Short mmCIF file of C-alpha atoms in Angstrom, two decimals:
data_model
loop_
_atom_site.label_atom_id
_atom_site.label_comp_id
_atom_site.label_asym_id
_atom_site.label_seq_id
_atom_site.Cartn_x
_atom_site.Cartn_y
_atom_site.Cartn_z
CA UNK T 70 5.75 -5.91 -36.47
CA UNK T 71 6.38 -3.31 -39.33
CA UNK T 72 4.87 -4.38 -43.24
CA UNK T 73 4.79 -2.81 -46.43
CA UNK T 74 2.44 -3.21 -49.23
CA UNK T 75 0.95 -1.21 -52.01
CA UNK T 76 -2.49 0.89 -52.57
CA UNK T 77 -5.89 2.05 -51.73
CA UNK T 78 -8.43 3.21 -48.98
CA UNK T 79 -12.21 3.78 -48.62
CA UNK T 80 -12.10 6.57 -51.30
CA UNK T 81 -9.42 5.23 -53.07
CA UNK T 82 -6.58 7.71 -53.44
CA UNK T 83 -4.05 5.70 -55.84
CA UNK T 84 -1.30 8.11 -55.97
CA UNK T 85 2.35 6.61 -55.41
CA UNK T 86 4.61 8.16 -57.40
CA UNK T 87 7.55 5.57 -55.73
CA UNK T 88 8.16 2.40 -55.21
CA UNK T 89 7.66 2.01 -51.38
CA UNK T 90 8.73 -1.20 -50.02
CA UNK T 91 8.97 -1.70 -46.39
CA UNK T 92 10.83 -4.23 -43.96
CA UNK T 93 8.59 -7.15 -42.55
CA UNK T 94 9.97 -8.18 -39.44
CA UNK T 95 8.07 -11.46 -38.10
CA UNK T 96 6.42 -11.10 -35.00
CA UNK T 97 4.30 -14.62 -34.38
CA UNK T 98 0.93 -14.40 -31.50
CA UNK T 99 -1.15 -17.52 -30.80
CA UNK T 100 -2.59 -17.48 -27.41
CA UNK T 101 -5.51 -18.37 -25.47
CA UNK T 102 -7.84 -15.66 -24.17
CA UNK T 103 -6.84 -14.25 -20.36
CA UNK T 104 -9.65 -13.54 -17.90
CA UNK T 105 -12.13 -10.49 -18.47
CA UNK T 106 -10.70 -7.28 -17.35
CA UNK T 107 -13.11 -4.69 -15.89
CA UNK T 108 -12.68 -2.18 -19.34
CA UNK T 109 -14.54 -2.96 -21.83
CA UNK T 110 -13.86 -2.66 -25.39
CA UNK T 111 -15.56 0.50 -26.93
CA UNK T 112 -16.34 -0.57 -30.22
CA UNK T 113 -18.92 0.60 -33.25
CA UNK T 114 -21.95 -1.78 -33.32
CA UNK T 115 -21.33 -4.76 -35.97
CA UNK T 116 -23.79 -5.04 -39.24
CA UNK T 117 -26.92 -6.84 -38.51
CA UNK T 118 -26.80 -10.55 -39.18
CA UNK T 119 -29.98 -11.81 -40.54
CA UNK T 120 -31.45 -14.45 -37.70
CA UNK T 121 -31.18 -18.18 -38.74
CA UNK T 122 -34.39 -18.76 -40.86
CA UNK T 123 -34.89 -15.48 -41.85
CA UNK T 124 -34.56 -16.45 -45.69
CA UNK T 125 -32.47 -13.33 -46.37
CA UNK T 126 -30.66 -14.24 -49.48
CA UNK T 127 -34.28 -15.35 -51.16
CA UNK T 128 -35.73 -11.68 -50.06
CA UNK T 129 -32.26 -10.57 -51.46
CA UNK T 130 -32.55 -11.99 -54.94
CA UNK T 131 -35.85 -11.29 -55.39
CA UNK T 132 -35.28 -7.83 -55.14
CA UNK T 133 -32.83 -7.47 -57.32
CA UNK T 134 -33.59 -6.14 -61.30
CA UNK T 135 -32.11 -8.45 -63.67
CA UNK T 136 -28.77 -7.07 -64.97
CA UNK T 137 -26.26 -7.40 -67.90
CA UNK T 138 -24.07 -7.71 -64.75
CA UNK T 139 -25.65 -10.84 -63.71
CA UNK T 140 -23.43 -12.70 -66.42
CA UNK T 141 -20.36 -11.51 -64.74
CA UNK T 142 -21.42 -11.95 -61.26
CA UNK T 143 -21.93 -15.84 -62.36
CA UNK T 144 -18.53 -15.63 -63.76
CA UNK T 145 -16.94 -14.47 -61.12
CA UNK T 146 -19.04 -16.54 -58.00
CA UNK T 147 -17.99 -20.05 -60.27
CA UNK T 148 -14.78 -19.12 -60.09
CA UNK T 149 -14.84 -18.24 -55.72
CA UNK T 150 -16.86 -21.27 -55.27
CA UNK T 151 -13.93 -23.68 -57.05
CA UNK T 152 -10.76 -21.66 -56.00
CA UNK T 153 -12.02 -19.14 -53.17
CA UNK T 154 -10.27 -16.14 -55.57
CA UNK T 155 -12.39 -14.78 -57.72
CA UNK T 156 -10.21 -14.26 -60.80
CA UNK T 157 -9.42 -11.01 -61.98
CA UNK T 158 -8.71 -12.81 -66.15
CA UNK T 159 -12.36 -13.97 -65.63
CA UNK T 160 -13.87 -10.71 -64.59
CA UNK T 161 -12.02 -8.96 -67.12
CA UNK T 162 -13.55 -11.34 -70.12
CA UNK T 163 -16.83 -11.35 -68.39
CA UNK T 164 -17.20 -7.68 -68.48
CA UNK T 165 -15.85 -7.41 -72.08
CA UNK T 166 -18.14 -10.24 -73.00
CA UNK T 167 -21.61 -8.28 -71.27
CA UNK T 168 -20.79 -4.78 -71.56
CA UNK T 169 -17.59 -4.46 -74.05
CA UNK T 170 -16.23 -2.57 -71.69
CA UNK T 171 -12.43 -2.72 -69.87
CA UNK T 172 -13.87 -0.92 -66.48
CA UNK T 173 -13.21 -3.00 -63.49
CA UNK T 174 -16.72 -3.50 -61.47
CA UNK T 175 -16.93 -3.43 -57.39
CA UNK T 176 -17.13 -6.77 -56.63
CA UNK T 177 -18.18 -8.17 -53.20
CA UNK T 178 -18.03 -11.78 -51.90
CA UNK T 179 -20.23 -13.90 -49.13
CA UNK T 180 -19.85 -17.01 -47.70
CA UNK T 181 -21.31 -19.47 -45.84
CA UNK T 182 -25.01 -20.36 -45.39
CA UNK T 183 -27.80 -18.46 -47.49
CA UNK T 184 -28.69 -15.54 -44.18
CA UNK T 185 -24.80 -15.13 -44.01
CA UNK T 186 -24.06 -14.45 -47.83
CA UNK T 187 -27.12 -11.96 -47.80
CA UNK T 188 -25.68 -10.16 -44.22
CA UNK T 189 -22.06 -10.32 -45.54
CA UNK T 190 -23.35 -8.64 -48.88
CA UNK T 191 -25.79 -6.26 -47.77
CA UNK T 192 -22.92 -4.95 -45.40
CA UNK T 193 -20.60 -4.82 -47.88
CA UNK T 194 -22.89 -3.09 -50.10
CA UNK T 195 -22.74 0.06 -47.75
CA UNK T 196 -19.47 1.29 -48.58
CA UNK T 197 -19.19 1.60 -52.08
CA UNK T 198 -22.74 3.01 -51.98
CA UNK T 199 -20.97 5.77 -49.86
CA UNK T 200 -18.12 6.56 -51.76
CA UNK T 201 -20.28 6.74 -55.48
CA UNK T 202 -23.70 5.85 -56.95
CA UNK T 203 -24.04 2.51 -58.51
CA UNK T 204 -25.99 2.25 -61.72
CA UNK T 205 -25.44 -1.46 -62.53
CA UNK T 206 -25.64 -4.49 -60.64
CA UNK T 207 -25.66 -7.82 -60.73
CA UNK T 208 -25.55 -10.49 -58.18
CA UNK T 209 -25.02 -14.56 -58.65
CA UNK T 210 -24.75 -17.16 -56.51
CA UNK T 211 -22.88 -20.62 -56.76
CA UNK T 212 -21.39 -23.77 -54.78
CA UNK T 213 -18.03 -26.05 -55.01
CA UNK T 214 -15.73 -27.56 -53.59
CA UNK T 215 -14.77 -24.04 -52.14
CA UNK T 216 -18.02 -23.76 -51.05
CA UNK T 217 -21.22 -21.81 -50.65
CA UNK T 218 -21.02 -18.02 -51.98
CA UNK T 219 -22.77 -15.27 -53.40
CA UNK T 220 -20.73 -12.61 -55.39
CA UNK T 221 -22.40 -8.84 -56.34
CA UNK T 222 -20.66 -6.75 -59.13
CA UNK T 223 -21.65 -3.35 -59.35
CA UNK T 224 -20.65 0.11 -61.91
CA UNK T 225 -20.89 3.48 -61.17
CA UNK T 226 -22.77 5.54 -64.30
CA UNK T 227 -21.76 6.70 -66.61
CA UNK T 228 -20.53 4.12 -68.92
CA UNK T 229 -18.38 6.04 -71.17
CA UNK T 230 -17.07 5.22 -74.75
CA UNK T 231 -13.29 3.85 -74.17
CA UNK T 232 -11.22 2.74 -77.02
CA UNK T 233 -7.78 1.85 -77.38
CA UNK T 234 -6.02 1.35 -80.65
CA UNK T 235 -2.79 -0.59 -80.77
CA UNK T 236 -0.17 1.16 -82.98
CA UNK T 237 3.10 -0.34 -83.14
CA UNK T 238 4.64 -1.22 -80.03
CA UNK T 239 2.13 1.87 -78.06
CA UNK T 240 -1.17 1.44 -77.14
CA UNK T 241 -3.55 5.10 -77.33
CA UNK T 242 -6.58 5.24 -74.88
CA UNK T 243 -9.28 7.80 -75.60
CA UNK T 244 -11.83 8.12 -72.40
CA UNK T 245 -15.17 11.11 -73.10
CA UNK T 246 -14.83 13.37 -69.98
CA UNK T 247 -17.61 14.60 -68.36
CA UNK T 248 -15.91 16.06 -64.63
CA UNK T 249 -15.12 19.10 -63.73
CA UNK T 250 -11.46 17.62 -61.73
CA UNK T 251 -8.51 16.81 -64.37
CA UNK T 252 -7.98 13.51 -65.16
CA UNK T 253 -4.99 11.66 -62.86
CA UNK T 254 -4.00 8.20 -64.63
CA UNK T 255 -1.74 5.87 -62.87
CA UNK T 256 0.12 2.65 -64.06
CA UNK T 257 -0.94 -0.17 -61.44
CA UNK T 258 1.37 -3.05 -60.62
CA UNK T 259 0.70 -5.54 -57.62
CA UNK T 260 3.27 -3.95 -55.98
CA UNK T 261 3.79 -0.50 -57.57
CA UNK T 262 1.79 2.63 -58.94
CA UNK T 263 2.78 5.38 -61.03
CA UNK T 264 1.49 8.73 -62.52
CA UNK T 265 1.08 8.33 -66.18
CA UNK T 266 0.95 11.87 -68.54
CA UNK T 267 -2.76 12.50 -70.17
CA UNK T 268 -3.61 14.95 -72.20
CA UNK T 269 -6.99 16.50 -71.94
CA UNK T 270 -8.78 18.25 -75.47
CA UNK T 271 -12.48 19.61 -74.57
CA UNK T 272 -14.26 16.32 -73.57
CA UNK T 273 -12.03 14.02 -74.02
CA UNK T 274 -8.85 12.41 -72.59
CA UNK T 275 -6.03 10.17 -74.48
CA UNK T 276 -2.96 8.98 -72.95
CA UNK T 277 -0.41 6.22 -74.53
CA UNK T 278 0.90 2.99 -72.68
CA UNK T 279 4.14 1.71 -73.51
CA UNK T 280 3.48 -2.56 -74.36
CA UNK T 281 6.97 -2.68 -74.02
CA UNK T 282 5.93 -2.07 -70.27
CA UNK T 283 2.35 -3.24 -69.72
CA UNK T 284 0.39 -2.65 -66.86
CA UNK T 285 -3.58 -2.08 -65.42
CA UNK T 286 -4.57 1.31 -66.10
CA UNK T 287 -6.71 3.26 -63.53
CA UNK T 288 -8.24 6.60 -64.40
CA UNK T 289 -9.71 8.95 -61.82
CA UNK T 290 -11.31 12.27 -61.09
CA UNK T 291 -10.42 13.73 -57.83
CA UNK T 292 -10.84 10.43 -55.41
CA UNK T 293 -13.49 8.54 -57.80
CA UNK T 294 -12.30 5.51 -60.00
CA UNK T 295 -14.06 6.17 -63.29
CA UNK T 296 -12.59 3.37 -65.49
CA UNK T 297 -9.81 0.77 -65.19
CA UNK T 298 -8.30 -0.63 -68.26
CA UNK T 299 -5.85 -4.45 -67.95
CA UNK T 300 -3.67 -4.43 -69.83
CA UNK T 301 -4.34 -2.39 -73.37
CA UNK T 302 -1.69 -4.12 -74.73
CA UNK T 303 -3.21 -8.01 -74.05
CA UNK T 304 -3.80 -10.02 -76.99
CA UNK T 305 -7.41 -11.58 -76.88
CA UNK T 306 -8.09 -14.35 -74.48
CA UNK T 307 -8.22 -17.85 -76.14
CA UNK T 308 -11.16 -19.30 -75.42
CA UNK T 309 -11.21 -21.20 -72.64
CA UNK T 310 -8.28 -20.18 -71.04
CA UNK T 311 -7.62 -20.52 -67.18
CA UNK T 312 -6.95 -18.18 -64.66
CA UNK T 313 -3.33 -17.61 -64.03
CA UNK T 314 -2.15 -19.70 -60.80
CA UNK T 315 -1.47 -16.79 -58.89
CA UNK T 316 -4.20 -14.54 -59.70
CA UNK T 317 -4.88 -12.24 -56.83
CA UNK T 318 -8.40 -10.84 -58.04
CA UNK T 319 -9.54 -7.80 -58.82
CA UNK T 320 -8.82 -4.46 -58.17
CA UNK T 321 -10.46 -3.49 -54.47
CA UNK T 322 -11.95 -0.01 -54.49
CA UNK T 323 -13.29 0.41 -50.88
CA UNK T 324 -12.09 -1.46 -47.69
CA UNK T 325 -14.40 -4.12 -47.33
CA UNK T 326 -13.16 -5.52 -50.76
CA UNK T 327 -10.02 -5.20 -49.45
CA UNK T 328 -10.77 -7.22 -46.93
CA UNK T 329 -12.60 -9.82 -48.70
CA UNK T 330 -10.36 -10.24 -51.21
CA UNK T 331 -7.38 -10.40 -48.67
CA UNK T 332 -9.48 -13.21 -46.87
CA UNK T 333 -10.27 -15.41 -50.04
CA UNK T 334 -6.65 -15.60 -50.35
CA UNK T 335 -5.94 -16.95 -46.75
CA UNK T 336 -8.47 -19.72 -47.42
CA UNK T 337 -6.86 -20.68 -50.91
CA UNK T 338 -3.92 -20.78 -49.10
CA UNK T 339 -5.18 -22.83 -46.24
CA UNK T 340 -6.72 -25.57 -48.68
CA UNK T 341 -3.57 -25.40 -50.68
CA UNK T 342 -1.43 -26.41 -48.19
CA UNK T 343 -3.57 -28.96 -46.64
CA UNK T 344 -5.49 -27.44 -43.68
CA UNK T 345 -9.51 -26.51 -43.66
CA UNK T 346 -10.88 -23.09 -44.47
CA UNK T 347 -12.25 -21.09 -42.06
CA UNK T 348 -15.83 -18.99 -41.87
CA UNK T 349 -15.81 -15.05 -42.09
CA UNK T 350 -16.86 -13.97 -38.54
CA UNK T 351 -18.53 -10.85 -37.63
CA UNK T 352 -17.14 -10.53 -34.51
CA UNK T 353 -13.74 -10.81 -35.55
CA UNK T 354 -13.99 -8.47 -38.23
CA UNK T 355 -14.89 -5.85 -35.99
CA UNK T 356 -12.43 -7.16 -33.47
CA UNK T 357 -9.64 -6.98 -36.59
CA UNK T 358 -11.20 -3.49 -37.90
CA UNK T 359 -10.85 -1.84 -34.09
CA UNK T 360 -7.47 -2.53 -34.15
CA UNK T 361 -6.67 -1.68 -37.67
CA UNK T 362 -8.28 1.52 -36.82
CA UNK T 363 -6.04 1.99 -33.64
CA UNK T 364 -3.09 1.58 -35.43
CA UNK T 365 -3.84 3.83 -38.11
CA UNK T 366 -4.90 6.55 -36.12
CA UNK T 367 -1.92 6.36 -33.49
CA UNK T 368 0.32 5.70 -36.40
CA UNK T 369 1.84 2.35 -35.41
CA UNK T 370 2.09 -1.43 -36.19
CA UNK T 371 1.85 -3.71 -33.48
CA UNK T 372 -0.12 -6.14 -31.71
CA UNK T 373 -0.26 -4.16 -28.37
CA UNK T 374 -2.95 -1.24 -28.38
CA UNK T 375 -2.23 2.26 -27.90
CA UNK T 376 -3.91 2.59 -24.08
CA UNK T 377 -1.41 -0.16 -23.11
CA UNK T 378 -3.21 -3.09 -23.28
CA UNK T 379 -1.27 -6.07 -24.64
CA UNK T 380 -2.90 -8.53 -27.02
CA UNK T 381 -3.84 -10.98 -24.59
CA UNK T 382 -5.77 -7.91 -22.87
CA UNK T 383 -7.12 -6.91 -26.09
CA UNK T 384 -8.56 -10.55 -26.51
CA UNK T 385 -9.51 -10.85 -23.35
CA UNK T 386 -12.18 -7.54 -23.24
CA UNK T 387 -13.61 -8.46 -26.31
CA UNK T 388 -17.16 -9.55 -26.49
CA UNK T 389 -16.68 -13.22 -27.64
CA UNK T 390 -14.68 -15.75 -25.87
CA UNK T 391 -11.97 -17.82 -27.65
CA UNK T 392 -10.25 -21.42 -27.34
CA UNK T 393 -7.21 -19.82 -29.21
CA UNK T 394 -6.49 -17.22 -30.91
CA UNK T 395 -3.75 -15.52 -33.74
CA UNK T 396 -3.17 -12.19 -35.58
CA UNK T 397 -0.85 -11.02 -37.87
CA UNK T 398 -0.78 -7.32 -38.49
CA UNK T 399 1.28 -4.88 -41.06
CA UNK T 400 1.15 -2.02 -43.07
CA UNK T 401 0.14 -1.83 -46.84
CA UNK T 402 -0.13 -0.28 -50.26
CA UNK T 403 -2.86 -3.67 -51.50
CA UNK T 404 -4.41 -6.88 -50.73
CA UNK T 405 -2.08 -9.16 -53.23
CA UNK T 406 1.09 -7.62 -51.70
CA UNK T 407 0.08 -7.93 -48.35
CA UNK T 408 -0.50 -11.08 -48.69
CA UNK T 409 2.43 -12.50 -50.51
CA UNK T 410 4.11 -10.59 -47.95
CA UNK T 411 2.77 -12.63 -45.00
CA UNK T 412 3.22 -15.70 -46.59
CA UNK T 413 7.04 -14.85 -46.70
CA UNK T 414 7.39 -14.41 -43.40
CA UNK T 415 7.67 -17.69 -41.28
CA UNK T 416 5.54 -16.53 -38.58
CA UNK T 417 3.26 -14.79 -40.08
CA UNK T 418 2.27 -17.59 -42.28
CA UNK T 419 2.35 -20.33 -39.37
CA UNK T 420 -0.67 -17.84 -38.26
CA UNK T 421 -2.51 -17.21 -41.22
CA UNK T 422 -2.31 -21.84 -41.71
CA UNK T 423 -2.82 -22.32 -37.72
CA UNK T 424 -5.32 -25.52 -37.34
CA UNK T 425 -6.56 -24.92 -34.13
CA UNK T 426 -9.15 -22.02 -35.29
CA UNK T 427 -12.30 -22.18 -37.06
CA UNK T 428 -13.51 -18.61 -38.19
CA UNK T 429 -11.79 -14.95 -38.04
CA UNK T 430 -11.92 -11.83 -40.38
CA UNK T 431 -9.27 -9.29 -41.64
CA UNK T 432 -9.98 -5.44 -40.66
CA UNK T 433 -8.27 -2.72 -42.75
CA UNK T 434 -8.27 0.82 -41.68
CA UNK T 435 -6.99 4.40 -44.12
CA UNK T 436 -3.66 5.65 -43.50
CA UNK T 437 -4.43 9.38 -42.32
CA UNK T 438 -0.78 10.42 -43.41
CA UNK T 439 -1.00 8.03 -47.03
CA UNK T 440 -4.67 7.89 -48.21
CA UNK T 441 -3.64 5.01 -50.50
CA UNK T 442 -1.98 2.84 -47.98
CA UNK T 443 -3.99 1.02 -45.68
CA UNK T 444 -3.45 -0.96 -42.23
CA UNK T 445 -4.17 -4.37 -41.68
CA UNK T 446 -5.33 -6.61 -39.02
CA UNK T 447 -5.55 -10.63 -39.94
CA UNK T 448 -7.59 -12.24 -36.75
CA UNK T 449 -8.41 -16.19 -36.59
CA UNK T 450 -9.72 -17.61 -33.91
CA UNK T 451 -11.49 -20.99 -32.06
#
């Protein structure tokens, strides 16, 4: 199967300059596992879970420093623990609301009971830790009819003076700069990026958005995000205004949101059209992340590996054992498009809706030859 997407990767390179859309041809896999084979699959060891009774996400929360953040994080777990998405309109009135501020936050999602919110977090945690420091954050938990989840939101420092003044029809951003690299400033789509001209005067940036043309705005410095601005040109939010229907979240910055954003929109799905969500497994998110690694480093999209072994093989050597089992895989620029994508294709949505599986995980892995495309690996199984 080939797929085609949109942006990012673990130190989030957003640089297409072109709209790249690829062919999605449908390949469909739902089979039951085949005996063991005598090779075993060489895999990284997954993160710790916390044992059952370990009262994790109580050690968690105490821990944590109250935070301005801790608004937002409530914000955003409400909204995951109604509609599974945590909703990007939300976020961005949350932040404005705590911080006055348009920068996007990390934000990380758990689910399930309290020790596998706290293992899913803590996990997740790790990679944005390695890719900048994190001066804010706040952390919330919540329950609906979604279910059980705890949400962190996190900054990097510094938190820098933005404005934006409106003029006309254009919309002038002004960012202080404190980094050595030039600014790069891209116009974000769900499906597109593009490089957007700045203009740099001693400490300070300024670029102009056309609101004939609105769009997110993402700023960086070399491969850091330092601010994110939706939409300059919006009007203010009335109060009390709901989420768009097909609000895809936030921005992800590392590949764990990725993937957790990619998987509260399979269960949204799922619910949506009538069949029970499924739990976040470790097992098959380093089963999915393998793979997604495989492909990315051999440079193909498929289901069979690149020693040979064929997905039923694949299944069969890894270190869980499975009633049924279904993948869809692809190549991609983002988790919205991705998604959408799948849930064009016949057989790729049949997988991602299956009934006969309980759990599963999605595993992304960096393009070595696009650092802002990513590959994907969608596992569910029973």
């Amino acid at each position: 199967m080939t797929g085609g997407g949109w942006w990012h990767d673990e130190v989030v390179q957003l640089a297409l300059e072109v709209v790249r859309l690829a062919l999605w041809v449908v390949t469909v896999v739902g089979c039951r596992s085949a005996a063991q084979p005598s090779a075993p699959l060489v895999v990284p060891p997954p993160p710790a879970l916390a044992a059952p009774g370990d009262h994790a996400l109580e050690r968690f929360a105490a821990a944590h420093r109250p935070s301005r953040l801790d608004e937002v994080a409530r914000v955003a777990a409400g909204a995951a623990g109604t509609s599974y998405v945590v909703s990007a309109v939300a976020v961005k009135a949350a932040m404005a609301t705590a911080l006055g501020s348009g920068v996007w936050p990390h934000v990380l999602t758990g689910w399930g009971t309290d020790d596998e919110i706290a293992a899913q977090l803590e996990a997740g945690l790790a990679e944005p830790r390695a890719v900048t420091e994190l001066a804010e954050i706040g952390f919330a938990t919540a329950g609906g009819r979604a279910g059980h989840v705890g949400v962190i939101v996190a900054v990097p420092p510094p938190s820098l003076p933005l404005t934006v003044e409106r003029t006309g029809s254009t919309a002038r951003l002004k960012l202080a700069w404190i980094w050595g690299d030039d600014a790069a400033v891209y116009a974000v789509t769900p499906t597109t990026s593009r490089r957007l001209a700045a203009t740099r005067t001693g400490d300070q940036i300024e670029l102009a958005v056309d609101c004939a043309d609105p769009t997110a705005i993402e700023i960086r410095a070399g491969t850091r995000v330092i601010a994110t601005v939706v939409d300059a040109c919006a009007p203010e939010l009335a109060t009390g205004e709901l989420p768009p229907a097909l609000d895809l979240g936030p921005p992800a910055h590392t590949l764990i949101e990725i993937e957790m954003r990619v998987w509260a929109l399979i269960n949204r799905e799922r619910v949506a059209s009538g069949v029970a969500a499924i739990a976040w497994d470790a097992a098959s998110h380093l089963f999915a992340r393998v793979h997604a690694a495989d492909m990315a480093r051999f440079r193909y999209v498929g289901h069979q590996a690149s020693d040979g072994a064929s997905y039923r093989e694949r299944v069969a050597r890894a270190p869980f054992r499975a009633a049924a089992t279904h993948e869809n895989v692809g190549h991609a620029w983002g988790p919205g498009e991705v998604h959408e994508a799948f849930l064009r294709s016949a057989g790729h949505r049949a997988n991602l809706l299956a009934a006969d599986v309980d759990r599963g995980a999605v595993g992304v892995a960096v393009d070595p030859g696009d650092p802002s495309a990513f590959y994907v690996s969608e596992f569910f199984r029973q």
